[in-house]
Coordinates of C-alpha atoms and ligand atoms in Angstrom, one line a residue:
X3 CA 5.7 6.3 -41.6
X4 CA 3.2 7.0 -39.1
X5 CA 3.3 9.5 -36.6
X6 CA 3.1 7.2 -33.6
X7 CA 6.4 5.7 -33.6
X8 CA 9.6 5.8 -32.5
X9 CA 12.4 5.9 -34.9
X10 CA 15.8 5.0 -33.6
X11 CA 19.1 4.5 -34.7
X12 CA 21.6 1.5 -33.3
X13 CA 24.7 3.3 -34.0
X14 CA 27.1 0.0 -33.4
X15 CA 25.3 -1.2 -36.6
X16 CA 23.9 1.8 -38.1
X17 CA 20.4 0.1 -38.7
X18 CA 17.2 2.4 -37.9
X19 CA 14.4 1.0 -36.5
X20 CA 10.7 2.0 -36.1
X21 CA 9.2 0.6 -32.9
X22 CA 5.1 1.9 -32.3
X23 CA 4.0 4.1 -29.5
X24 CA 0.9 3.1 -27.7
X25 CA -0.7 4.7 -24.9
X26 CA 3.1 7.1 -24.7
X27 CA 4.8 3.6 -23.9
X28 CA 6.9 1.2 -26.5
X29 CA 6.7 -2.1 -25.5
X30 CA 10.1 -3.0 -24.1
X31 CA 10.0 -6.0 -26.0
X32 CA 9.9 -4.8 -29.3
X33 CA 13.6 -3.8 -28.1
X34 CA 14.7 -7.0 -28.6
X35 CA 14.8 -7.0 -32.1
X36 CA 17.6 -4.5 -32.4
X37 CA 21.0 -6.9 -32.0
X38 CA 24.3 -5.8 -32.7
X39 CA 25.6 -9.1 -34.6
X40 CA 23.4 -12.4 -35.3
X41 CA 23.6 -14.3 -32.3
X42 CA 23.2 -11.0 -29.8
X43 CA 20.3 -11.4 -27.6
X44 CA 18.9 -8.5 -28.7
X45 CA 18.8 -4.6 -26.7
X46 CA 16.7 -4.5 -23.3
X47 CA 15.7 -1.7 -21.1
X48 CA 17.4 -1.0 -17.6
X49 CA 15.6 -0.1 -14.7
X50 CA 16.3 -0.9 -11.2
X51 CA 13.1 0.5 -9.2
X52 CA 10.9 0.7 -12.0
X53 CA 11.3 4.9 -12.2
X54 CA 10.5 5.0 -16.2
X55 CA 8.3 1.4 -16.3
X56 CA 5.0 0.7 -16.9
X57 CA 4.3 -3.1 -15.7
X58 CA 0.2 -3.3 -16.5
X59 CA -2.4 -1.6 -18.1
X60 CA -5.1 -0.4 -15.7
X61 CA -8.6 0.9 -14.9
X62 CA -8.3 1.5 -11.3
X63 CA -6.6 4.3 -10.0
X64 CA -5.4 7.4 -11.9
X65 CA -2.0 9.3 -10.3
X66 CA -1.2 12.9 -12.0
X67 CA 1.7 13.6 -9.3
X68 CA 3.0 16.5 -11.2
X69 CA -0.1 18.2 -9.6
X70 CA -1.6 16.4 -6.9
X71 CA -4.7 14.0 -8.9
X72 CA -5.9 11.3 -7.3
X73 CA -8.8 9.3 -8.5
X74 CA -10.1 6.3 -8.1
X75 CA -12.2 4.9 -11.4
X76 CA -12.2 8.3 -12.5
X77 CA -13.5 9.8 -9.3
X78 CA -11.6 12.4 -7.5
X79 CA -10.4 10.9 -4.5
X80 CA -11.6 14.8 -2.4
X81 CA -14.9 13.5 -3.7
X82 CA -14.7 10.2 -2.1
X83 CA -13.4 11.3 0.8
X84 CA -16.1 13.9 1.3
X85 CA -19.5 12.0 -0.1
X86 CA -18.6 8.4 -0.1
X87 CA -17.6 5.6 2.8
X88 CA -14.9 3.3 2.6
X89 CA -17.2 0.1 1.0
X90 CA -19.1 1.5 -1.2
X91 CA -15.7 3.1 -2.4
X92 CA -14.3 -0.7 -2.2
X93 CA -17.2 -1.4 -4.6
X94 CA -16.2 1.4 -7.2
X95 CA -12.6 0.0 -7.2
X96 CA -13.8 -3.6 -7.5
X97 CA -16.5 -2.5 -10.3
X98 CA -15.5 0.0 -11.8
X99 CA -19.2 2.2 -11.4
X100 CA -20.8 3.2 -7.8
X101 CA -23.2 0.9 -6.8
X102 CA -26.8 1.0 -6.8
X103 CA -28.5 1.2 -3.2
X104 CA -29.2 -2.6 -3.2
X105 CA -25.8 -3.4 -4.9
X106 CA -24.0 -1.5 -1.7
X107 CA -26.2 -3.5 0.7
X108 CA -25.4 -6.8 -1.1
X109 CA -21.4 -5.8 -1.2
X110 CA -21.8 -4.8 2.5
X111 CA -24.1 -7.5 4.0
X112 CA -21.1 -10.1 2.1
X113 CA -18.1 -8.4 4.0
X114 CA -19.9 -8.1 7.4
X115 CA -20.9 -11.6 7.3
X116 CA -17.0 -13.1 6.5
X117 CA -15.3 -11.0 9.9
X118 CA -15.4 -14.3 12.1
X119 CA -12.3 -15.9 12.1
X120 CA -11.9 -20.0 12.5
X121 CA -10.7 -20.4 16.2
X122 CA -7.0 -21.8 15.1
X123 CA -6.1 -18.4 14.2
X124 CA -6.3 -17.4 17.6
X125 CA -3.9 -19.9 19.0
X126 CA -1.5 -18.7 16.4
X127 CA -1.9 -15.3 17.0
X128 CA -1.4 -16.2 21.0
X129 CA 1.7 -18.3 19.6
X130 CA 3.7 -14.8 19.2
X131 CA 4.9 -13.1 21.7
X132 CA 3.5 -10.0 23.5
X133 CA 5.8 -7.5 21.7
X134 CA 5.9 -9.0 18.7
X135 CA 5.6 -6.1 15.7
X136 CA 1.8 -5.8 14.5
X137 CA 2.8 -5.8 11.3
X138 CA 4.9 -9.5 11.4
X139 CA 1.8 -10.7 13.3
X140 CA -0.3 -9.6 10.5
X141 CA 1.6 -11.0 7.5
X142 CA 2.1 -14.2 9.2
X143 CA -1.4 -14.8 9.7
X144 CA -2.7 -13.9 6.6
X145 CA -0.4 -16.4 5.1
X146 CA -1.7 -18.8 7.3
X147 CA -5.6 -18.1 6.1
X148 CA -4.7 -19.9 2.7
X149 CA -4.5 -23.2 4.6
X150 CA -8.0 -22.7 5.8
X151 CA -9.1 -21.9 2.7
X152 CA -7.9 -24.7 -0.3
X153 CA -11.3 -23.3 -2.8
X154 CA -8.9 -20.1 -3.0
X155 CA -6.5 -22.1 -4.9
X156 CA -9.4 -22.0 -7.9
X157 CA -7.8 -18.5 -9.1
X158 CA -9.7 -17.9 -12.4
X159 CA -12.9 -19.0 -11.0
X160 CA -15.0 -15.4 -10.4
X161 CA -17.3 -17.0 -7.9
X162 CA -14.4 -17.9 -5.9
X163 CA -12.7 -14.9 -6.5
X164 CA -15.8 -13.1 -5.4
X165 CA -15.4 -15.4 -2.1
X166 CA -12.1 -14.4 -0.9
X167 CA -12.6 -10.9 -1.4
X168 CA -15.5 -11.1 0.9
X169 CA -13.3 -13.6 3.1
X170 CA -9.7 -11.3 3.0
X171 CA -11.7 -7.8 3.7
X172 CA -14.2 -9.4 6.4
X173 CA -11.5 -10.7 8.2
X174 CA -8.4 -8.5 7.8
X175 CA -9.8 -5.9 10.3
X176 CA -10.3 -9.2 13.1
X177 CA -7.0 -10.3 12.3
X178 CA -5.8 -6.7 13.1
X179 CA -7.8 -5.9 16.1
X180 CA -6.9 -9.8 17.9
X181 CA -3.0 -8.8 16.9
X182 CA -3.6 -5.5 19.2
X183 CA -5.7 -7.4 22.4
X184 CA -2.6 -9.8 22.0
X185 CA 0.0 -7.4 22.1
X186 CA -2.1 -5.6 25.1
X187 CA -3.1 -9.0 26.9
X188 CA -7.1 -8.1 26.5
X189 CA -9.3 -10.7 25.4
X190 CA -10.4 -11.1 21.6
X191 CA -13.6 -8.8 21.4
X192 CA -15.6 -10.6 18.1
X193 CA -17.1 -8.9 15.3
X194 CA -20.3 -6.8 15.9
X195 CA -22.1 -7.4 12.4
X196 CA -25.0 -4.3 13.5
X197 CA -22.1 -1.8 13.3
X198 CA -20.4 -0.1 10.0
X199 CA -16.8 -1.7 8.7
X200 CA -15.1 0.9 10.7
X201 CA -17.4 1.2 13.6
X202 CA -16.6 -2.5 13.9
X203 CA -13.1 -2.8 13.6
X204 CA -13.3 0.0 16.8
X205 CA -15.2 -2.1 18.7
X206 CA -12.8 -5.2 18.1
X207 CA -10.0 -3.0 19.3
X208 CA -11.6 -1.4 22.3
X209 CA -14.6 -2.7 23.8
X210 CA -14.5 -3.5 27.4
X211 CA -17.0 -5.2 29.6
X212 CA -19.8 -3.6 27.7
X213 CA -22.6 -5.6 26.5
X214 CA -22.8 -3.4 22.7
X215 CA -19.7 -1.2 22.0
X216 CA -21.0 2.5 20.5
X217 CA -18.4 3.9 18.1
X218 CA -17.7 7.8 18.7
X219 CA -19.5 8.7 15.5
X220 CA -16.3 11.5 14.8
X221 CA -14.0 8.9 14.8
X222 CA -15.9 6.2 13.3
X223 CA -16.1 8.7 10.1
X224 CA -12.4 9.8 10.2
X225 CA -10.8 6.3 10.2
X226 CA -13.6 5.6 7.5
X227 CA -12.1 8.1 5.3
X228 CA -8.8 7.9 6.2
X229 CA -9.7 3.7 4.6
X230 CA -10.9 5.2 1.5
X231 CA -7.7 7.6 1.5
X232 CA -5.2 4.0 1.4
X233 CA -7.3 2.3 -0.3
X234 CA -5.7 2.0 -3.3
X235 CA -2.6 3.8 -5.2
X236 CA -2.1 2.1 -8.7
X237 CA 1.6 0.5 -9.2
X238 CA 3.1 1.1 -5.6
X239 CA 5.4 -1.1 -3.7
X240 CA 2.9 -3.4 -2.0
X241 CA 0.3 -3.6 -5.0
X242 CA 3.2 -4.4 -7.6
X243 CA 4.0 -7.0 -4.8
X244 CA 0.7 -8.3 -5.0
X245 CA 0.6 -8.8 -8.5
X246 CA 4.0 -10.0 -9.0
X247 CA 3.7 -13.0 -6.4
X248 CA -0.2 -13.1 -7.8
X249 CA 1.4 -13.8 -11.3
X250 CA 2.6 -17.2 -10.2
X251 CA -1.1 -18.5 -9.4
X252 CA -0.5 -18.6 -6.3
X253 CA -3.7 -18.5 -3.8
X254 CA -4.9 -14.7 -2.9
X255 CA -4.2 -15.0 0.6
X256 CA -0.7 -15.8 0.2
X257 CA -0.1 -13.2 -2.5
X258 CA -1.3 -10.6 -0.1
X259 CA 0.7 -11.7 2.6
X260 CA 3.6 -11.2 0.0
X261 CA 1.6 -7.9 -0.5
X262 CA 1.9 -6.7 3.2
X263 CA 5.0 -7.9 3.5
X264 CA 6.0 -5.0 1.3
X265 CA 4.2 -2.2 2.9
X266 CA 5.9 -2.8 6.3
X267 CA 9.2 -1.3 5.3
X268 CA 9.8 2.2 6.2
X269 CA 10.1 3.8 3.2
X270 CA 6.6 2.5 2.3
X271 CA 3.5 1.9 4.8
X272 CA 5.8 1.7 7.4
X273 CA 6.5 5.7 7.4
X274 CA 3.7 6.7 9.2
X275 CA 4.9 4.4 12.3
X276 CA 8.5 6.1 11.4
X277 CA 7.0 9.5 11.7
X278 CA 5.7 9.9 14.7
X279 CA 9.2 8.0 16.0
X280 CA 10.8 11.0 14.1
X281 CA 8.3 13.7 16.0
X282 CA 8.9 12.3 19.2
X283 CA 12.3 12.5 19.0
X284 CA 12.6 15.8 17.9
X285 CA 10.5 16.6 20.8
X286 CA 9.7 20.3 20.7
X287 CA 9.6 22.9 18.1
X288 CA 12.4 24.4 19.0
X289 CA 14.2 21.5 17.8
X290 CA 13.2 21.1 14.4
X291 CA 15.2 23.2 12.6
X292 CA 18.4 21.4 13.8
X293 CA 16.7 18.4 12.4
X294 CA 16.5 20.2 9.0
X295 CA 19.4 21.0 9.3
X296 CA 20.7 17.1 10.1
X297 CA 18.3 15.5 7.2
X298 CA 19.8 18.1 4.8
X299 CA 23.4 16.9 6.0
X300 CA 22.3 13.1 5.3
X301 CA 21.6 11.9 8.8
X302 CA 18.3 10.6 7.7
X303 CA 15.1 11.1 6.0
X304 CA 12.1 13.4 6.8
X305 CA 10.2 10.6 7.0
X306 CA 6.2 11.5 5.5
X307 CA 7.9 13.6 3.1
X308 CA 8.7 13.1 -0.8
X309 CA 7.0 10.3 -2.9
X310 CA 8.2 8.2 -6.0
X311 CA 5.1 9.4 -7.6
X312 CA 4.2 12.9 -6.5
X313 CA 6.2 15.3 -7.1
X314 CA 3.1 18.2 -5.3
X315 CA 1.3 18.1 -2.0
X316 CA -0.1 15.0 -2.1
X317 CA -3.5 15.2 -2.4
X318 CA -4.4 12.7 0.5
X319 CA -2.7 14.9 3.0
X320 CA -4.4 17.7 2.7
X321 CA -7.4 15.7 3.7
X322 CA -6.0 14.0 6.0
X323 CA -4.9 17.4 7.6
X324 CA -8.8 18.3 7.6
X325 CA -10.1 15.3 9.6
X326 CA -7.3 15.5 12.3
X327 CA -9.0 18.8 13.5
X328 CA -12.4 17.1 13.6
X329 CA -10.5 13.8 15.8
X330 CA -8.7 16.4 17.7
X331 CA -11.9 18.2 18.7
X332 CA -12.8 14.7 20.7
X333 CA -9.7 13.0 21.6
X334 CA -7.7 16.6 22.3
X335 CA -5.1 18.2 20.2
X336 CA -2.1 15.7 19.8
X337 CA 1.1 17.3 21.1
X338 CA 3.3 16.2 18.5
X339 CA 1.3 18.2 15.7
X340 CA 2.9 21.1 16.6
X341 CA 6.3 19.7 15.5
X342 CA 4.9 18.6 12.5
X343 CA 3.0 21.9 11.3
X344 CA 6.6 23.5 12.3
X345 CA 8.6 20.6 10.3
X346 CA 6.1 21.3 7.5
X347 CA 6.6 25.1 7.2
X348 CA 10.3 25.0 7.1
X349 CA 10.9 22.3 4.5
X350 CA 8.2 23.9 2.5
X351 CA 10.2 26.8 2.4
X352 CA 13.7 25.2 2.0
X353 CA 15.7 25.2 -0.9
X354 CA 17.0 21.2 -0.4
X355 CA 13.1 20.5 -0.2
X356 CA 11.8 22.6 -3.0
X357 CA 14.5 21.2 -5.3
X358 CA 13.4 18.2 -4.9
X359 CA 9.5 18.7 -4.9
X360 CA 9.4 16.9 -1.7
X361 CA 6.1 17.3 0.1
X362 CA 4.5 15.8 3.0
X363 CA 2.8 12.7 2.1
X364 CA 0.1 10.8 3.1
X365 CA 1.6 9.4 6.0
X366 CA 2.5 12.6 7.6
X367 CA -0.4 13.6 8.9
X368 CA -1.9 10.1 9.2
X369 CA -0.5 8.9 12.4
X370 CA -0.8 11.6 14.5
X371 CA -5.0 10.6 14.1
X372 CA -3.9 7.1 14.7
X373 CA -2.2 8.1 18.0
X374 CA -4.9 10.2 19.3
X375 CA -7.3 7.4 18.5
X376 CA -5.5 5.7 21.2
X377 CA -3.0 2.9 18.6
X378 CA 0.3 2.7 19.4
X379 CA 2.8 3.7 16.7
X380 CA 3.4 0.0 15.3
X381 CA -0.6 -0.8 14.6
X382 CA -0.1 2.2 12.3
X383 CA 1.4 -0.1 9.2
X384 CA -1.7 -2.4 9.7
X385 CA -4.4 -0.2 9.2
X386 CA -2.8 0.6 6.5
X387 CA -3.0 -2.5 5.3
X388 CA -6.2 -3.2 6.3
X389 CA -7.2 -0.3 3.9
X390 CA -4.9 -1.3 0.9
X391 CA -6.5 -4.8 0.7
X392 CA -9.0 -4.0 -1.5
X393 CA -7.0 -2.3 -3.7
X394 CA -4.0 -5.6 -3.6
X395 CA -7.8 -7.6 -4.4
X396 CA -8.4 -5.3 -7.1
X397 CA -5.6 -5.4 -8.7
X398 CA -4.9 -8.7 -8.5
X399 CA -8.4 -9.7 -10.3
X400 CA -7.2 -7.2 -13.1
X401 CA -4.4 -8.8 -13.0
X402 CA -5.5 -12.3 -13.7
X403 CA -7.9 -11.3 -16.4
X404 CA -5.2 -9.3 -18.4
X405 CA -4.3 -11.7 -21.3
X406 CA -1.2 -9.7 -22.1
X407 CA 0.0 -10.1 -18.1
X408 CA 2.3 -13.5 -17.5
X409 CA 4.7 -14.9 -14.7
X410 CA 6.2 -11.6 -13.4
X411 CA 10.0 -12.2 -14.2
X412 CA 12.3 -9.6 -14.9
X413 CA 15.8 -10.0 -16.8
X414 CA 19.1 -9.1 -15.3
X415 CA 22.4 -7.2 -16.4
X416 CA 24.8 -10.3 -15.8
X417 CA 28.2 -8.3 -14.8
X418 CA 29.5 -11.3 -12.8
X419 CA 32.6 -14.0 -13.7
X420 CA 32.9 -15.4 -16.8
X421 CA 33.5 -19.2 -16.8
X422 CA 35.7 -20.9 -14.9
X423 CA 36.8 -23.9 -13.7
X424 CA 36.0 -25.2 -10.3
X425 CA 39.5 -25.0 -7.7
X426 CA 40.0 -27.6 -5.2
X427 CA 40.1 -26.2 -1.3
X428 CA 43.4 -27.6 -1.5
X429 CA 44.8 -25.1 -4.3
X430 CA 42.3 -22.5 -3.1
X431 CA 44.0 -18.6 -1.8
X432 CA 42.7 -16.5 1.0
X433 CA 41.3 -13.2 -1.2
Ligands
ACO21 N1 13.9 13.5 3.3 C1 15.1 14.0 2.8 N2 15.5 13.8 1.5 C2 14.7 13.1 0.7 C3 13.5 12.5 1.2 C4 13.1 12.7 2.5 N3 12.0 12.2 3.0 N4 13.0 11.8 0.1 C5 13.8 12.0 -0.9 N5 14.9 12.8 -0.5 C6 16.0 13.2 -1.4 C7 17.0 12.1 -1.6 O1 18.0 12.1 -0.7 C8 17.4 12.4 -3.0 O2 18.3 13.5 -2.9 P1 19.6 13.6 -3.9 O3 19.1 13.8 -5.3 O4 20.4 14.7 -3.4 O5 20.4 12.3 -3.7 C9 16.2 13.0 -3.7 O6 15.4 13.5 -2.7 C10 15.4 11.9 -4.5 O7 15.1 10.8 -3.6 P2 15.0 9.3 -4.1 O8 15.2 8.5 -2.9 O9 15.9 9.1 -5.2 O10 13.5 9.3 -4.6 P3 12.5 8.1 -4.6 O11 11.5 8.4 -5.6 O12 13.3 6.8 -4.8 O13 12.0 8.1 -3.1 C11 10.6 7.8 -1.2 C12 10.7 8.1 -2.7 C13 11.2 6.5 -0.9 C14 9.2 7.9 -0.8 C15 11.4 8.9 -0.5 O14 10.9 10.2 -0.7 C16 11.5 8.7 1.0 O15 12.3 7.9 1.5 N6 10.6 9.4 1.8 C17 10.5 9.1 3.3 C18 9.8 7.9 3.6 C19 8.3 8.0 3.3 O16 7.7 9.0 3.8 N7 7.7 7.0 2.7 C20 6.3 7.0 2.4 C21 5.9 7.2 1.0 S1 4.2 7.2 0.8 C22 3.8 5.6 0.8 O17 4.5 4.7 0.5 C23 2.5 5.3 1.3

């Protein structure tokens, strides 16, 4: 017998089996084998959420959560955030090695030159109405881009692969900053192609009348970091989205609307929207122990706090804390950080939170940047998603060239009726 096995006994039959261990997983298939009589289907795994699964194997991003590690390709993600920018970050996750200077300005050149959008998107962006969420804006639209672009339906084909990254992370940012002017009544600005991914996506979102927009270099760096930061996060809610309608062939754009989709619900990418809800409600300091007090009780969620994965300070949120001093020194302190530095140092210190190694997450801290930046709460989900696109890309390119990954279709427990035979309405009871 070799050592990396598991052994286990099926006591309905009493029959042993020895199933191998690779990389600390057995392969729930190799389940199916045990049956207790001939025609059984064989034994399969349970588990609603995914808590204890492992759908892929992967290259991309590496989560320790017992401690707080984060790294992308093997790079800690403090690293990145201190010495890297947001594309040529993009270019590690795509490639798995930092680029060389002239592989950066190839990469870069590629997603500056894809931000224009075809002019039909506007009308269907001005099709919604003025206070329509961002976020359903955003989803919708990116659905829509697979119609404009039928070459995306060519899946295993790397130059066109290569295409619609540069098309999806070029024009997310446009998509995101026309949804805003919409919702505000301003007119479209267009992509500035002189100015970084970040400084651009500013200037789509807040020039005026001004013949060139000028980025405040301070926040121009924070919102590049705080990109690289969401970039990607292995196996989360949005990415396994991305890969599970991506595992049908379907085109890229419409898998990462799928992909979006996901992160708009609260208890993902929507948080940080839900936060700063939460902090204004709460509305002073003096409050927040009551709300402790309340979220203990079950009246609701510290939202920004806890995380499937991390069961430590999650390590984007202590950098995130960092840079909202530097946007703070420009735009002035935000009001409602106050509440959360209070909200943080009481649940840190609670019992209820340190049971249940709840921590602030990334989204915390995040939106109280976004705010001072001058976004309302609900564009909050879409630069998130704007961020996350490469990694959704990423991992949908592993993905695809993963022999061992198929059509992403899980079994069920079947608990319902057994058969029966159809009733008439005219013999049929009220239950
Ligand atoms: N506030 C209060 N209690 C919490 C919180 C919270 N934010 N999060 C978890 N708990 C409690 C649960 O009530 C549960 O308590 P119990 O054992 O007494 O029933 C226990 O902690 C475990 O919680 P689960 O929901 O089972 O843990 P899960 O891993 O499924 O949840 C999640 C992770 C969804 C992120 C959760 O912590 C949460 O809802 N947080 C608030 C929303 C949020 O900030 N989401 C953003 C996550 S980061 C991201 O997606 C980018």
């Amino acid at each position: 017998m070799t050592a990396d096995t598991l052994t286990v006994t099926d006591n309905r039959t009493g029959t042993s089996y020895e199933i191998p261990i690779e990389n600390g997983a057995i392969n729930a298939s190799h389940l199916r084998q045990i049956k207790a009589s001939e025609g059984d289907f064989g034994l399969m795994s349970y588990d609603p959420g995914f808590l204890n699964t492992a759908s892929c194997h992967s290259r991309i991003t590496y989560i320790d959560g017992d401690v707080g590690i984060l790294r992308y390709r093997g790079y800690p993600i403090e690293q990145l955030a201190e010495e890297s920018t947001y594309l040529e970050t993009t270019y590690l996750i795509f490639h798995g090695e930092l680029p060389t200077a002239a592989e950066l300005e190839d990469w870069s050149w590629n997603i500056n030159h894809h931000t224009l959008l075809h002019e039909n998107i506007k009308k269907f962006i001005d099709g919604f109405k003025y206070d329509a969420h961002p976020m359903g804006t955003l989803v919708s639209s990116i659905a829509a881009l697979s119609t404009f672009y039928p070459d995306s339906k060519n899946i295993f084909d790397p130059e066109s692969q290569r295409k619609q990254v540069f098309r999806l992370m070029g024009k997310i940012p446009t998509v995101a900053a026309f949804v805003y002017r919409h919702a505000i009544g301003l007119p479209y600005a267009y992509p500035d192609n002189d100015l970084s991914y970040t400084g651009n996506f500013l200037n789509m979102l807040y020039k005026m009348t001004e013949l060139k927009y000028s980025p405040d270099p301070v926040l121009e760096k924070a919102l590049d970091v705080l990109f690289i930061l969401h970039a990607d996060h292995e196996q989360n809610c949005s990415t396994n989205a991305m890969r599970n309608v991506g595992s049908s062939q379907t085109d890229p754009y419409s898998a990462l609307a799928g992909a979006a989709a996901a992160l708009y619900g609260p208890l993902h990418g929507g948080a940080n929207e839900m936060v700063l809800r939460m902090l204004a409600e709460i509305g002073s300091t003096d409050k927040v122990p009551a709300f402790i007090k309340g979220v203990k009780a079950g009246e609701g969620r510290l939202m920004g706090f806890g995380h499937r994965v991390y069961k430590n300070y999650d390590p984007r949120a202590k950098v995130i804390k960092r840079i909202a001093d530097q946007v703070f020194e420009v735009t002035g302190r935000n009001p409602l950080l106050d509440i959360a530095l209070e909200l943080e140092r009481i649940a840190l210190e609670d019992d209820y939170f340190i049971q249940r190694k709840l921590y602030p997450n990334v989204d915390f801290y995040s939106g109280l940047i976004y705010q001072s930046m001058g976004l309302p709460v609900s564009m909050f989900p879409v630069l998130f998603a704007i961020a996350r696109t490469s990694g959704w890309l990423a991992q949908w390119i592993e993905m695809l060239e993963d022999p061992e990954q198929k059509l992403a279709r899980p079994r069920q427990l079947y608990l319902g009726s057994d058969v029966r035979d159809y009733v008439p309405m005219n013999r049929r009871q009220a239950a």
